[in-house]
Short mmCIF file of C-alpha atoms in Angstrom, two decimals:
data_model
loop_
_atom_site.label_atom_id
_atom_site.label_comp_id
_atom_site.label_asym_id
_atom_site.label_seq_id
_atom_site.Cartn_x
_atom_site.Cartn_y
_atom_site.Cartn_z
CA MET A 26 223.90 18.72 -8.04
CA ARG A 27 221.33 21.00 -6.45
CA MET A 28 218.50 22.81 -8.26
CA ALA A 29 220.53 26.05 -8.53
CA GLU A 30 223.35 24.27 -10.36
CA LEU A 31 220.89 22.38 -12.58
CA SER A 32 219.48 25.76 -13.56
CA ARG A 33 222.95 27.13 -14.42
CA GLU A 34 223.98 24.02 -16.37
CA SER A 35 220.77 23.81 -18.40
CA GLY A 36 220.31 27.54 -18.96
CA LEU A 37 216.72 27.30 -17.71
CA SER A 38 215.23 29.22 -14.78
CA ILE A 39 214.38 27.39 -11.54
CA ALA A 40 210.72 28.28 -12.11
CA THR A 41 210.80 26.60 -15.54
CA ILE A 42 212.53 23.50 -14.17
CA LYS A 43 209.97 23.22 -11.37
CA PHE A 44 207.20 23.52 -13.97
CA TYR A 45 208.74 20.67 -16.01
CA LEU A 46 209.04 18.57 -12.84
CA ARG A 47 205.35 19.19 -11.98
CA GLU A 48 204.26 18.42 -15.57
CA GLY A 49 206.28 15.20 -15.60
CA LEU A 50 208.63 16.24 -18.43
CA LEU A 51 211.62 15.87 -16.09
CA PRO A 52 211.92 12.86 -13.76
CA PRO A 53 212.27 13.80 -10.07
CA GLY A 54 215.73 14.03 -8.53
CA GLU A 55 216.94 11.82 -5.68
CA ARG A 56 215.40 13.22 -2.50
CA THR A 57 218.05 14.06 0.14
CA SER A 58 215.77 15.83 2.64
CA PRO A 59 212.08 16.82 2.69
CA ASN A 60 212.92 20.04 0.85
CA GLN A 61 215.92 19.09 -1.24
CA ALA A 62 216.75 16.76 -4.09
CA ARG A 63 219.90 15.90 -5.97
CA TYR A 64 220.10 15.93 -9.79
CA ASP A 65 222.67 14.45 -12.16
CA GLN A 66 223.99 14.88 -15.71
CA GLY A 67 221.03 12.84 -16.99
CA HIS A 68 218.75 15.65 -15.79
CA VAL A 69 220.91 18.26 -17.55
CA ARG A 70 220.78 16.33 -20.82
CA ARG A 71 217.02 15.80 -20.47
CA LEU A 72 216.42 19.52 -19.86
CA ARG A 73 218.49 20.42 -22.91
CA LEU A 74 216.48 17.93 -24.97
CA ILE A 75 213.20 19.47 -23.73
CA ARG A 76 214.53 22.92 -24.65
CA ALA A 77 215.49 21.69 -28.12
CA LEU A 78 212.07 20.08 -28.68
CA ILE A 79 210.32 23.31 -27.74
CA GLU A 80 212.73 25.91 -29.19
CA VAL A 81 214.04 24.10 -32.30
CA GLY A 82 211.14 21.74 -32.96
CA GLY A 83 208.55 24.37 -32.10
CA LEU A 84 206.64 21.84 -29.98
CA SER A 85 204.14 22.74 -27.28
CA VAL A 86 204.79 21.50 -23.73
CA THR A 87 202.01 18.93 -24.27
CA SER A 88 203.65 17.62 -27.46
CA ALA A 89 207.10 17.55 -25.82
CA HIS A 90 205.53 15.54 -23.00
CA ALA A 91 204.08 13.02 -25.46
CA VAL A 92 207.52 12.52 -27.02
CA LEU A 93 209.23 12.11 -23.65
CA ALA A 94 206.56 9.59 -22.53
CA ALA A 95 207.07 7.58 -25.75
CA MET A 96 210.81 7.49 -25.02
CA ASN A 97 210.01 4.98 -22.25
CA GLU A 98 208.61 2.59 -24.87
CA GLY A 99 211.70 2.26 -27.04
CA PRO A 100 213.31 3.81 -30.12
CA PHE A 101 210.55 2.88 -32.57
CA ALA A 102 207.80 4.43 -30.44
CA ALA A 103 209.94 7.50 -29.76
CA LEU A 104 210.55 7.94 -33.48
CA GLY A 105 206.87 7.58 -34.37
CA THR A 106 205.70 10.01 -31.71
CA ALA A 107 208.37 12.56 -32.65
CA GLN A 108 207.11 12.33 -36.27
CA ASP A 109 203.49 12.75 -35.20
CA VAL A 110 204.04 15.88 -33.14
CA MET A 111 206.47 17.50 -35.61
CA ILE A 112 203.75 17.52 -38.26
CA GLY A 113 200.68 19.60 -37.66
CA PRO A 114 197.14 19.01 -38.93
CA THR A 115 196.79 18.16 -42.62
CA GLU A 116 193.90 18.31 -45.08
CA ALA A 117 192.17 15.21 -46.47
CA ALA A 118 193.92 14.16 -49.69
CA ASP A 119 192.20 14.35 -53.06
CA GLU A 120 192.56 11.65 -55.72
CA TRP A 121 195.28 13.51 -57.60
CA SER A 122 197.64 13.77 -54.63
CA GLN A 123 196.72 10.25 -53.46
CA GLU A 124 197.82 8.84 -56.83
CA ARG A 125 201.09 10.76 -56.82
CA TYR A 126 201.81 9.66 -53.27
CA ALA A 127 201.13 6.00 -54.15
CA GLU A 128 203.42 6.24 -57.18
CA LEU A 129 206.20 7.79 -55.07
CA VAL A 130 206.04 5.10 -52.39
CA ARG A 131 205.92 2.34 -55.00
CA SER A 132 208.87 3.73 -56.94
CA MET A 133 210.94 4.00 -53.74
CA GLY A 134 209.96 0.52 -52.52
CA TRP A 135 209.09 2.00 -49.12
CA HIS A 136 206.96 0.04 -46.66
CA VAL A 137 205.34 2.85 -44.71
CA HIS A 138 202.08 3.54 -42.93
CA PRO A 139 199.73 5.37 -45.33
CA ASP A 140 197.92 7.09 -42.43
CA SER A 141 201.07 8.27 -40.65
CA ALA A 142 201.58 12.00 -40.16
CA ALA A 143 204.47 11.99 -42.65
CA ALA A 144 202.40 10.27 -45.37
CA ARG A 145 199.52 12.71 -44.86
CA GLN A 146 201.98 15.60 -45.03
CA VAL A 147 203.43 14.40 -48.35
CA ARG A 148 199.95 14.23 -49.92
CA ASP A 149 199.00 17.62 -48.46
CA LEU A 150 202.14 19.30 -49.82
CA LEU A 151 201.66 17.86 -53.30
CA ALA A 152 198.17 19.43 -53.36
CA THR A 153 199.49 22.70 -51.90
CA ALA A 154 202.24 22.96 -54.54
CA ARG A 155 199.60 22.49 -57.24
CA ASP A 156 197.13 24.94 -55.68
CA THR A 157 199.66 27.76 -55.22
CA GLY A 158 200.47 27.76 -58.94
CA ASN A 159 203.63 25.68 -58.55
CA VAL A 160 202.51 22.33 -59.95
CA ASP A 161 205.92 21.92 -61.61
CA LEU A 162 207.38 21.58 -58.09
CA VAL A 163 205.88 18.07 -58.07
CA ALA A 164 208.13 16.87 -60.90
CA HIS A 165 211.08 18.80 -59.48
CA TRP A 166 210.57 17.13 -56.08
CA SER A 167 210.99 13.65 -57.54
CA ALA A 168 214.75 14.12 -57.03
CA TYR A 169 214.16 14.73 -53.31
CA ALA A 170 213.09 11.15 -52.56
CA GLU A 171 216.46 9.57 -53.42
CA HIS A 172 218.28 12.00 -51.13
CA ALA A 173 215.75 11.47 -48.34
CA ASP A 174 216.08 7.72 -48.70
CA ALA A 175 219.88 7.84 -48.45
CA LEU A 176 219.80 10.15 -45.43
CA GLY A 177 217.00 8.24 -43.71
CA ARG A 178 218.85 4.94 -44.04
CA GLN A 179 222.05 6.45 -42.61
CA ASP A 180 220.06 8.05 -39.77
CA VAL A 181 218.54 4.73 -38.70
CA ASP A 182 221.95 3.01 -38.92
CA TRP A 183 223.45 5.77 -36.78
CA MET A 184 220.64 5.46 -34.22
CA ALA A 185 220.86 1.67 -34.02
CA ASP A 186 224.65 1.73 -33.61
CA ARG A 187 224.57 3.98 -30.55
CA PRO A 188 226.13 2.44 -27.42
CA ASP A 189 223.01 1.77 -25.32
CA LEU A 190 219.23 1.88 -25.43
CA GLU A 191 218.98 5.28 -23.72
CA ALA A 192 221.35 6.80 -26.30
CA MET A 193 219.40 5.15 -29.16
CA ILE A 194 216.13 6.60 -27.91
CA SER A 195 217.55 10.06 -27.29
CA GLY A 196 219.12 9.82 -30.75
CA ALA A 197 215.77 8.95 -32.34
CA VAL A 198 214.21 12.09 -30.91
CA ALA A 199 217.18 14.45 -31.35
CA GLY A 200 217.87 13.04 -34.81
CA THR A 201 214.28 13.62 -35.92
CA VAL A 202 213.90 17.14 -34.54
CA LEU A 203 217.43 18.56 -34.79
CA GLY A 204 218.27 16.69 -38.01
CA ALA A 205 215.28 18.16 -39.84
CA ALA A 206 216.24 21.70 -38.82
CA TYR A 207 219.91 21.06 -39.62
CA PHE A 208 219.24 19.75 -43.12
CA ASN A 209 216.87 22.62 -43.76
CA ALA A 210 219.50 25.18 -42.72
CA LEU A 211 222.13 23.49 -44.93
CA ARG A 212 219.74 23.53 -47.88
CA MET A 213 219.23 27.27 -47.30
CA LEU A 214 223.01 27.83 -47.31
CA ALA A 215 223.18 25.99 -50.63
CA HIS A 216 220.34 28.22 -51.92
CA GLN A 217 222.38 31.28 -50.91
CA HIS A 218 225.50 29.98 -52.60
CA TYR A 219 223.86 29.08 -55.90
CA SER A 220 221.46 32.05 -56.05
CA VAL A 221 224.35 34.51 -55.65
CA GLN A 222 225.94 32.85 -58.68
CA ARG A 223 222.62 33.06 -60.53
CA TRP A 224 221.68 36.66 -59.65
CA PRO A 225 225.02 38.37 -58.88
CA GLU A 226 223.72 41.91 -59.45
CA GLU A 227 220.68 41.57 -57.25
CA ALA A 228 222.88 39.84 -54.65
CA ALA A 229 225.39 42.72 -54.65
CA GLN A 230 222.60 45.24 -54.08
CA GLN A 231 221.16 43.22 -51.24
CA ALA A 232 224.36 42.03 -49.59
CA ASN A 233 222.97 42.85 -46.19
CA ARG A 234 219.61 41.19 -46.75
CA ILE A 235 220.45 37.50 -46.81
CA MET B 4 185.26 36.84 -59.72
CA ARG B 5 183.46 38.34 -56.71
CA MET B 6 184.55 38.03 -53.09
CA ALA B 7 182.19 35.06 -52.45
CA GLU B 8 183.78 33.04 -55.25
CA LEU B 9 187.29 34.03 -54.15
CA SER B 10 186.39 32.64 -50.74
CA ARG B 11 185.16 29.35 -52.23
CA GLU B 12 188.17 28.98 -54.54
CA SER B 13 190.76 29.72 -51.85
CA GLY B 14 189.05 27.84 -49.01
CA LEU B 15 189.33 30.94 -46.78
CA SER B 16 186.46 32.77 -45.12
CA ILE B 17 185.41 36.22 -46.37
CA ALA B 18 186.39 37.65 -42.96
CA THR B 19 189.92 36.23 -43.33
CA ILE B 20 190.27 37.54 -46.88
CA LYS B 21 189.12 41.00 -45.79
CA PHE B 22 191.66 40.86 -42.98
CA TYR B 23 194.45 40.01 -45.46
CA LEU B 24 193.30 42.86 -47.72
CA ARG B 25 193.38 45.32 -44.79
CA GLU B 26 196.81 44.07 -43.67
CA GLY B 27 198.19 44.38 -47.20
CA LEU B 28 198.95 40.66 -47.66
CA LEU B 29 196.56 40.52 -50.62
CA PRO B 30 196.58 43.27 -53.28
CA PRO B 31 193.18 44.95 -53.77
CA GLY B 32 190.87 43.74 -56.53
CA GLU B 33 189.76 45.87 -59.46
CA ARG B 34 187.02 48.16 -58.15
CA THR B 35 183.77 47.82 -60.16
CA SER B 36 181.52 49.96 -57.90
CA PRO B 37 181.98 51.74 -54.56
CA ASN B 38 181.16 48.50 -52.71
CA GLN B 39 182.38 45.82 -55.07
CA ALA B 40 185.67 44.62 -56.53
CA ARG B 41 186.64 41.94 -59.00
CA TYR B 42 189.37 39.37 -58.28
CA ASP B 43 191.26 37.03 -60.59
CA GLN B 44 193.23 33.77 -60.50
CA GLY B 45 196.28 35.72 -59.31
CA HIS B 46 194.35 36.52 -56.12
CA VAL B 47 193.42 32.85 -55.67
CA ARG B 48 197.07 31.76 -56.05
CA ARG B 49 198.24 34.50 -53.69
CA LEU B 50 195.71 33.47 -51.02
CA ARG B 51 196.79 29.85 -51.30
CA LEU B 52 200.41 30.93 -50.94
CA ILE B 53 199.54 32.98 -47.82
CA ARG B 54 197.73 29.93 -46.40
CA ALA B 55 200.75 27.73 -47.11
CA LEU B 56 203.16 30.22 -45.49
CA ILE B 57 201.03 30.31 -42.35
CA GLU B 58 199.81 26.70 -42.16
CA VAL B 59 202.80 24.80 -43.59
CA GLY B 60 205.60 27.25 -42.79
CA GLY B 61 204.14 28.12 -39.38
CA LEU B 62 204.67 31.84 -40.07
CA SER B 63 202.88 34.65 -38.26
CA VAL B 64 200.81 37.10 -40.31
CA THR B 65 203.60 39.67 -39.77
CA SER B 66 206.26 37.28 -41.11
CA ALA B 67 204.07 36.27 -44.06
CA HIS B 68 203.65 39.98 -44.82
CA ALA B 69 207.44 40.49 -44.80
CA VAL B 70 207.86 37.65 -47.31
CA LEU B 71 205.12 38.96 -49.59
CA ALA B 72 206.62 42.49 -49.46
CA ALA B 73 210.05 41.10 -50.39
CA MET B 74 208.46 39.35 -53.38
CA ASN B 75 208.17 42.80 -55.01
CA GLU B 76 211.97 43.13 -54.90
CA GLY B 77 212.87 40.03 -56.92
CA PRO B 78 213.71 36.35 -56.44
CA PHE B 79 216.90 36.91 -54.44
CA ALA B 80 215.22 39.20 -51.91
CA ALA B 81 212.21 36.86 -51.67
CA LEU B 82 214.51 33.90 -51.00
CA GLY B 83 216.49 35.74 -48.32
CA THR B 84 213.40 36.97 -46.51
CA ALA B 85 211.76 33.54 -46.65
CA GLN B 86 214.92 32.12 -45.06
CA ASP B 87 214.95 34.79 -42.34
CA VAL B 88 211.38 34.27 -41.24
CA MET B 89 211.49 30.46 -41.44
CA ILE B 90 214.25 30.41 -38.83
CA GLY B 91 213.44 31.67 -35.37
CA PRO B 92 215.79 33.29 -32.86
CA THR B 93 219.13 31.56 -32.30
CA GLU B 94 221.72 31.68 -29.52
CA ALA B 95 225.15 33.32 -29.90
CA ALA B 96 227.64 30.71 -31.13
CA ASP B 97 230.52 29.52 -28.98
CA GLU B 98 234.01 28.90 -30.37
CA TRP B 99 233.46 25.16 -30.77
CA SER B 100 230.41 25.49 -33.02
CA GLN B 101 231.95 28.48 -34.83
CA GLU B 102 234.98 26.35 -35.78
CA ARG B 103 232.84 23.46 -36.98
CA TYR B 104 230.67 25.80 -39.02
CA ALA B 105 233.75 27.39 -40.63
CA GLU B 106 235.16 23.98 -41.50
CA LEU B 107 231.83 22.88 -43.04
CA VAL B 108 231.52 25.98 -45.22
CA ARG B 109 235.17 25.71 -46.29
CA SER B 110 234.87 22.03 -47.17
CA MET B 111 231.74 22.68 -49.24
CA GLY B 112 233.23 25.70 -51.01
CA TRP B 113 230.09 27.70 -50.17
CA HIS B 114 230.09 31.48 -50.39
CA VAL B 115 227.41 32.36 -47.86
CA HIS B 116 226.66 35.14 -45.42
CA PRO B 117 228.01 34.18 -41.97
CA ASP B 118 225.36 36.28 -40.20
CA SER B 119 222.40 34.94 -42.20
CA ALA B 120 219.64 33.16 -40.30
CA ALA B 121 220.63 29.82 -41.88
CA ALA B 122 224.29 30.18 -40.84
CA ARG B 123 223.29 31.08 -37.28
CA GLN B 124 220.93 28.11 -37.21
CA VAL B 125 223.68 25.68 -38.29
CA ARG B 126 225.97 26.88 -35.48
CA ASP B 127 223.13 26.76 -32.95
CA LEU B 128 222.17 23.19 -33.89
CA LEU B 129 225.77 21.96 -33.68
CA ALA B 130 225.89 23.27 -30.10
CA THR B 131 222.45 21.84 -29.31
CA ALA B 132 223.43 18.38 -30.58
CA ARG B 133 226.48 18.48 -28.32
CA ASP B 134 224.57 19.80 -25.28
CA THR B 135 221.78 17.22 -25.47
CA GLY B 136 224.28 14.35 -25.22
CA ASN B 137 224.31 13.69 -28.98
CA VAL B 138 227.71 15.07 -29.96
CA ASP B 139 228.17 12.13 -32.38
CA LEU B 140 225.34 13.66 -34.46
CA VAL B 141 227.91 16.25 -35.58
CA ALA B 142 230.07 13.67 -37.37
CA HIS B 143 226.96 11.85 -38.64
CA TRP B 144 225.63 15.11 -40.09
CA SER B 145 228.69 15.60 -42.29
CA ALA B 146 226.90 13.43 -44.88
CA TYR B 147 223.97 15.86 -44.90
CA ALA B 148 225.90 18.69 -46.55
CA GLU B 149 226.50 16.86 -49.86
CA HIS B 150 222.78 16.06 -50.17
CA ALA B 151 221.80 19.62 -49.25
CA ASP B 152 224.25 20.99 -51.81
CA ALA B 153 222.85 18.78 -54.59
CA LEU B 154 219.24 19.65 -53.74
CA GLY B 155 219.99 23.36 -53.28
CA ARG B 156 221.68 23.59 -56.68
CA GLN B 157 218.75 21.84 -58.37
CA ASP B 158 216.27 24.09 -56.55
CA VAL B 159 217.95 27.28 -57.78
CA ASP B 160 218.13 25.89 -61.34
CA TRP B 161 214.44 25.03 -61.18
CA MET B 162 213.58 28.49 -59.86
CA ALA B 163 215.66 30.31 -62.48
CA ASP B 164 214.19 28.24 -65.33
CA ARG B 165 210.59 29.17 -64.54
CA PRO B 166 208.75 30.94 -67.37
CA ASP B 167 208.54 34.49 -65.97
CA LEU B 168 209.66 36.65 -63.07
CA GLU B 169 206.43 36.27 -61.12
CA ALA B 170 206.71 32.48 -61.32
CA MET B 171 210.38 32.64 -60.29
CA ILE B 172 209.57 34.70 -57.23
CA SER B 173 206.59 32.59 -56.22
CA GLY B 174 208.81 29.55 -56.76
CA ALA B 175 211.51 30.99 -54.49
CA VAL B 176 209.02 31.34 -51.65
CA ALA B 177 207.03 28.14 -52.24
CA GLY B 178 210.23 26.19 -52.87
CA THR B 179 211.76 27.38 -49.61
CA VAL B 180 208.73 26.79 -47.40
CA LEU B 181 207.00 23.82 -49.05
CA GLY B 182 210.25 22.17 -50.13
CA ALA B 183 211.61 22.11 -46.58
CA ALA B 184 208.43 20.48 -45.26
CA TYR B 185 208.31 18.05 -48.19
CA PHE B 186 211.89 16.86 -47.76
CA ASN B 187 211.33 16.52 -44.03
CA ALA B 188 208.23 14.36 -44.58
CA LEU B 189 210.11 12.17 -47.10
CA ARG B 190 212.98 11.73 -44.64
CA MET B 191 210.43 10.63 -42.03
CA LEU B 192 208.98 8.07 -44.46
CA ALA B 193 212.50 6.72 -45.00
CA HIS B 194 212.93 6.55 -41.20
CA GLN B 195 209.73 4.50 -40.98
CA HIS B 196 210.84 2.15 -43.73
CA TYR B 197 214.31 1.49 -42.34
CA SER B 198 213.33 1.42 -38.66
CA VAL B 199 210.69 -1.25 -39.31
CA GLN B 200 213.47 -3.35 -40.85
CA ARG B 201 215.70 -2.61 -37.86
CA TRP B 202 213.14 -3.20 -35.06
CA PRO B 203 210.55 -5.58 -36.60
CA GLU B 204 209.22 -6.82 -33.26
CA GLU B 205 208.71 -3.42 -31.76
CA ALA B 206 207.18 -2.29 -35.04
CA ALA B 207 204.71 -5.18 -35.05
CA GLN B 208 203.58 -4.33 -31.53
CA GLN B 209 203.13 -0.69 -32.39
CA ALA B 210 201.67 -1.03 -35.87
CA ASN B 211 199.06 1.57 -35.10
CA ARG B 212 201.48 4.09 -33.60
CA ILE B 213 203.51 5.22 -36.58
#
């Protein structure tokens, strides 16, 4: 397909697509003349993935580029880079959160990198829960790890069972970014459902708020 | 405590605190002279919550303000507003994603608002999974709903069991924003653990990447 059709199919303007081509987020099409190139469904899927990384994942163009570059290195590298860029800067952990993190990882039997973005985020959030006057969240959150373990195992099985390497890699990235947002939205729906049961009067007054 | 101590305790600069006071994110202290006010631990906790909303939740000052304003209306309003601002703009749903959303909500027995930010996000992500060449994510994600339901029910129980209304409301906001980030980080740790088992060679080569 030509550039105009690629724009229609992806829902992105020609100017945006040309920007992604220049920045190396989108591989060049097959050149058919000095001024024209042909694109295929792989380009459409790639553009939609870039859109999802930026719009759903909230990534910058630079971060999206890092993820796409890592996709050339295989599913493990793609997964790690997607994790890195999804998590912003974190504070240095204090002893209290370090101990709780170590206990969590030990109790789950996880072999994980203690300096990874996800590990730093866990320690940071434990400290933040404590410092915002919600230290009891830490005990409450102990139930989260079992659910995360079950989901994470199924996610990796799903990824590894995909038909080819390209699909595995795309699945690693889409699964990380879209899956996080999807679970979060489902958890919010469950909060709606159970909080209406819990506070029916407030819910009736605010029916148009939630 | 004086402003200087509030700054030390909260880890925020005096300029930032004065900005939050002007913008109404932080309630004023108790005035002790025309130029001085006294602050208490409630101010420290509130500043840490504002920091968490902005740094962890990625909210703008305007969105953080909307959440803090809703906190005066009760736990249900605080929860709904936290959900609204955590989820950005979404696309209009097509029939395909609308049908899948309806089936999900029916199968879970959830009574939720179909126009809420979370419901729109679910429909949007179903379409995005399909359009990025990952339509099999939709079937894979069916397992997510049971976990989200279990967590969501426990979250609302935890919130409702807190000692007083202020703690319930703070818990609604902190639980929504911090809890989403915490579960996401745990899921990433599980991805690390199971993907190292799945791709041990690639993992060994990239030990410093994840």
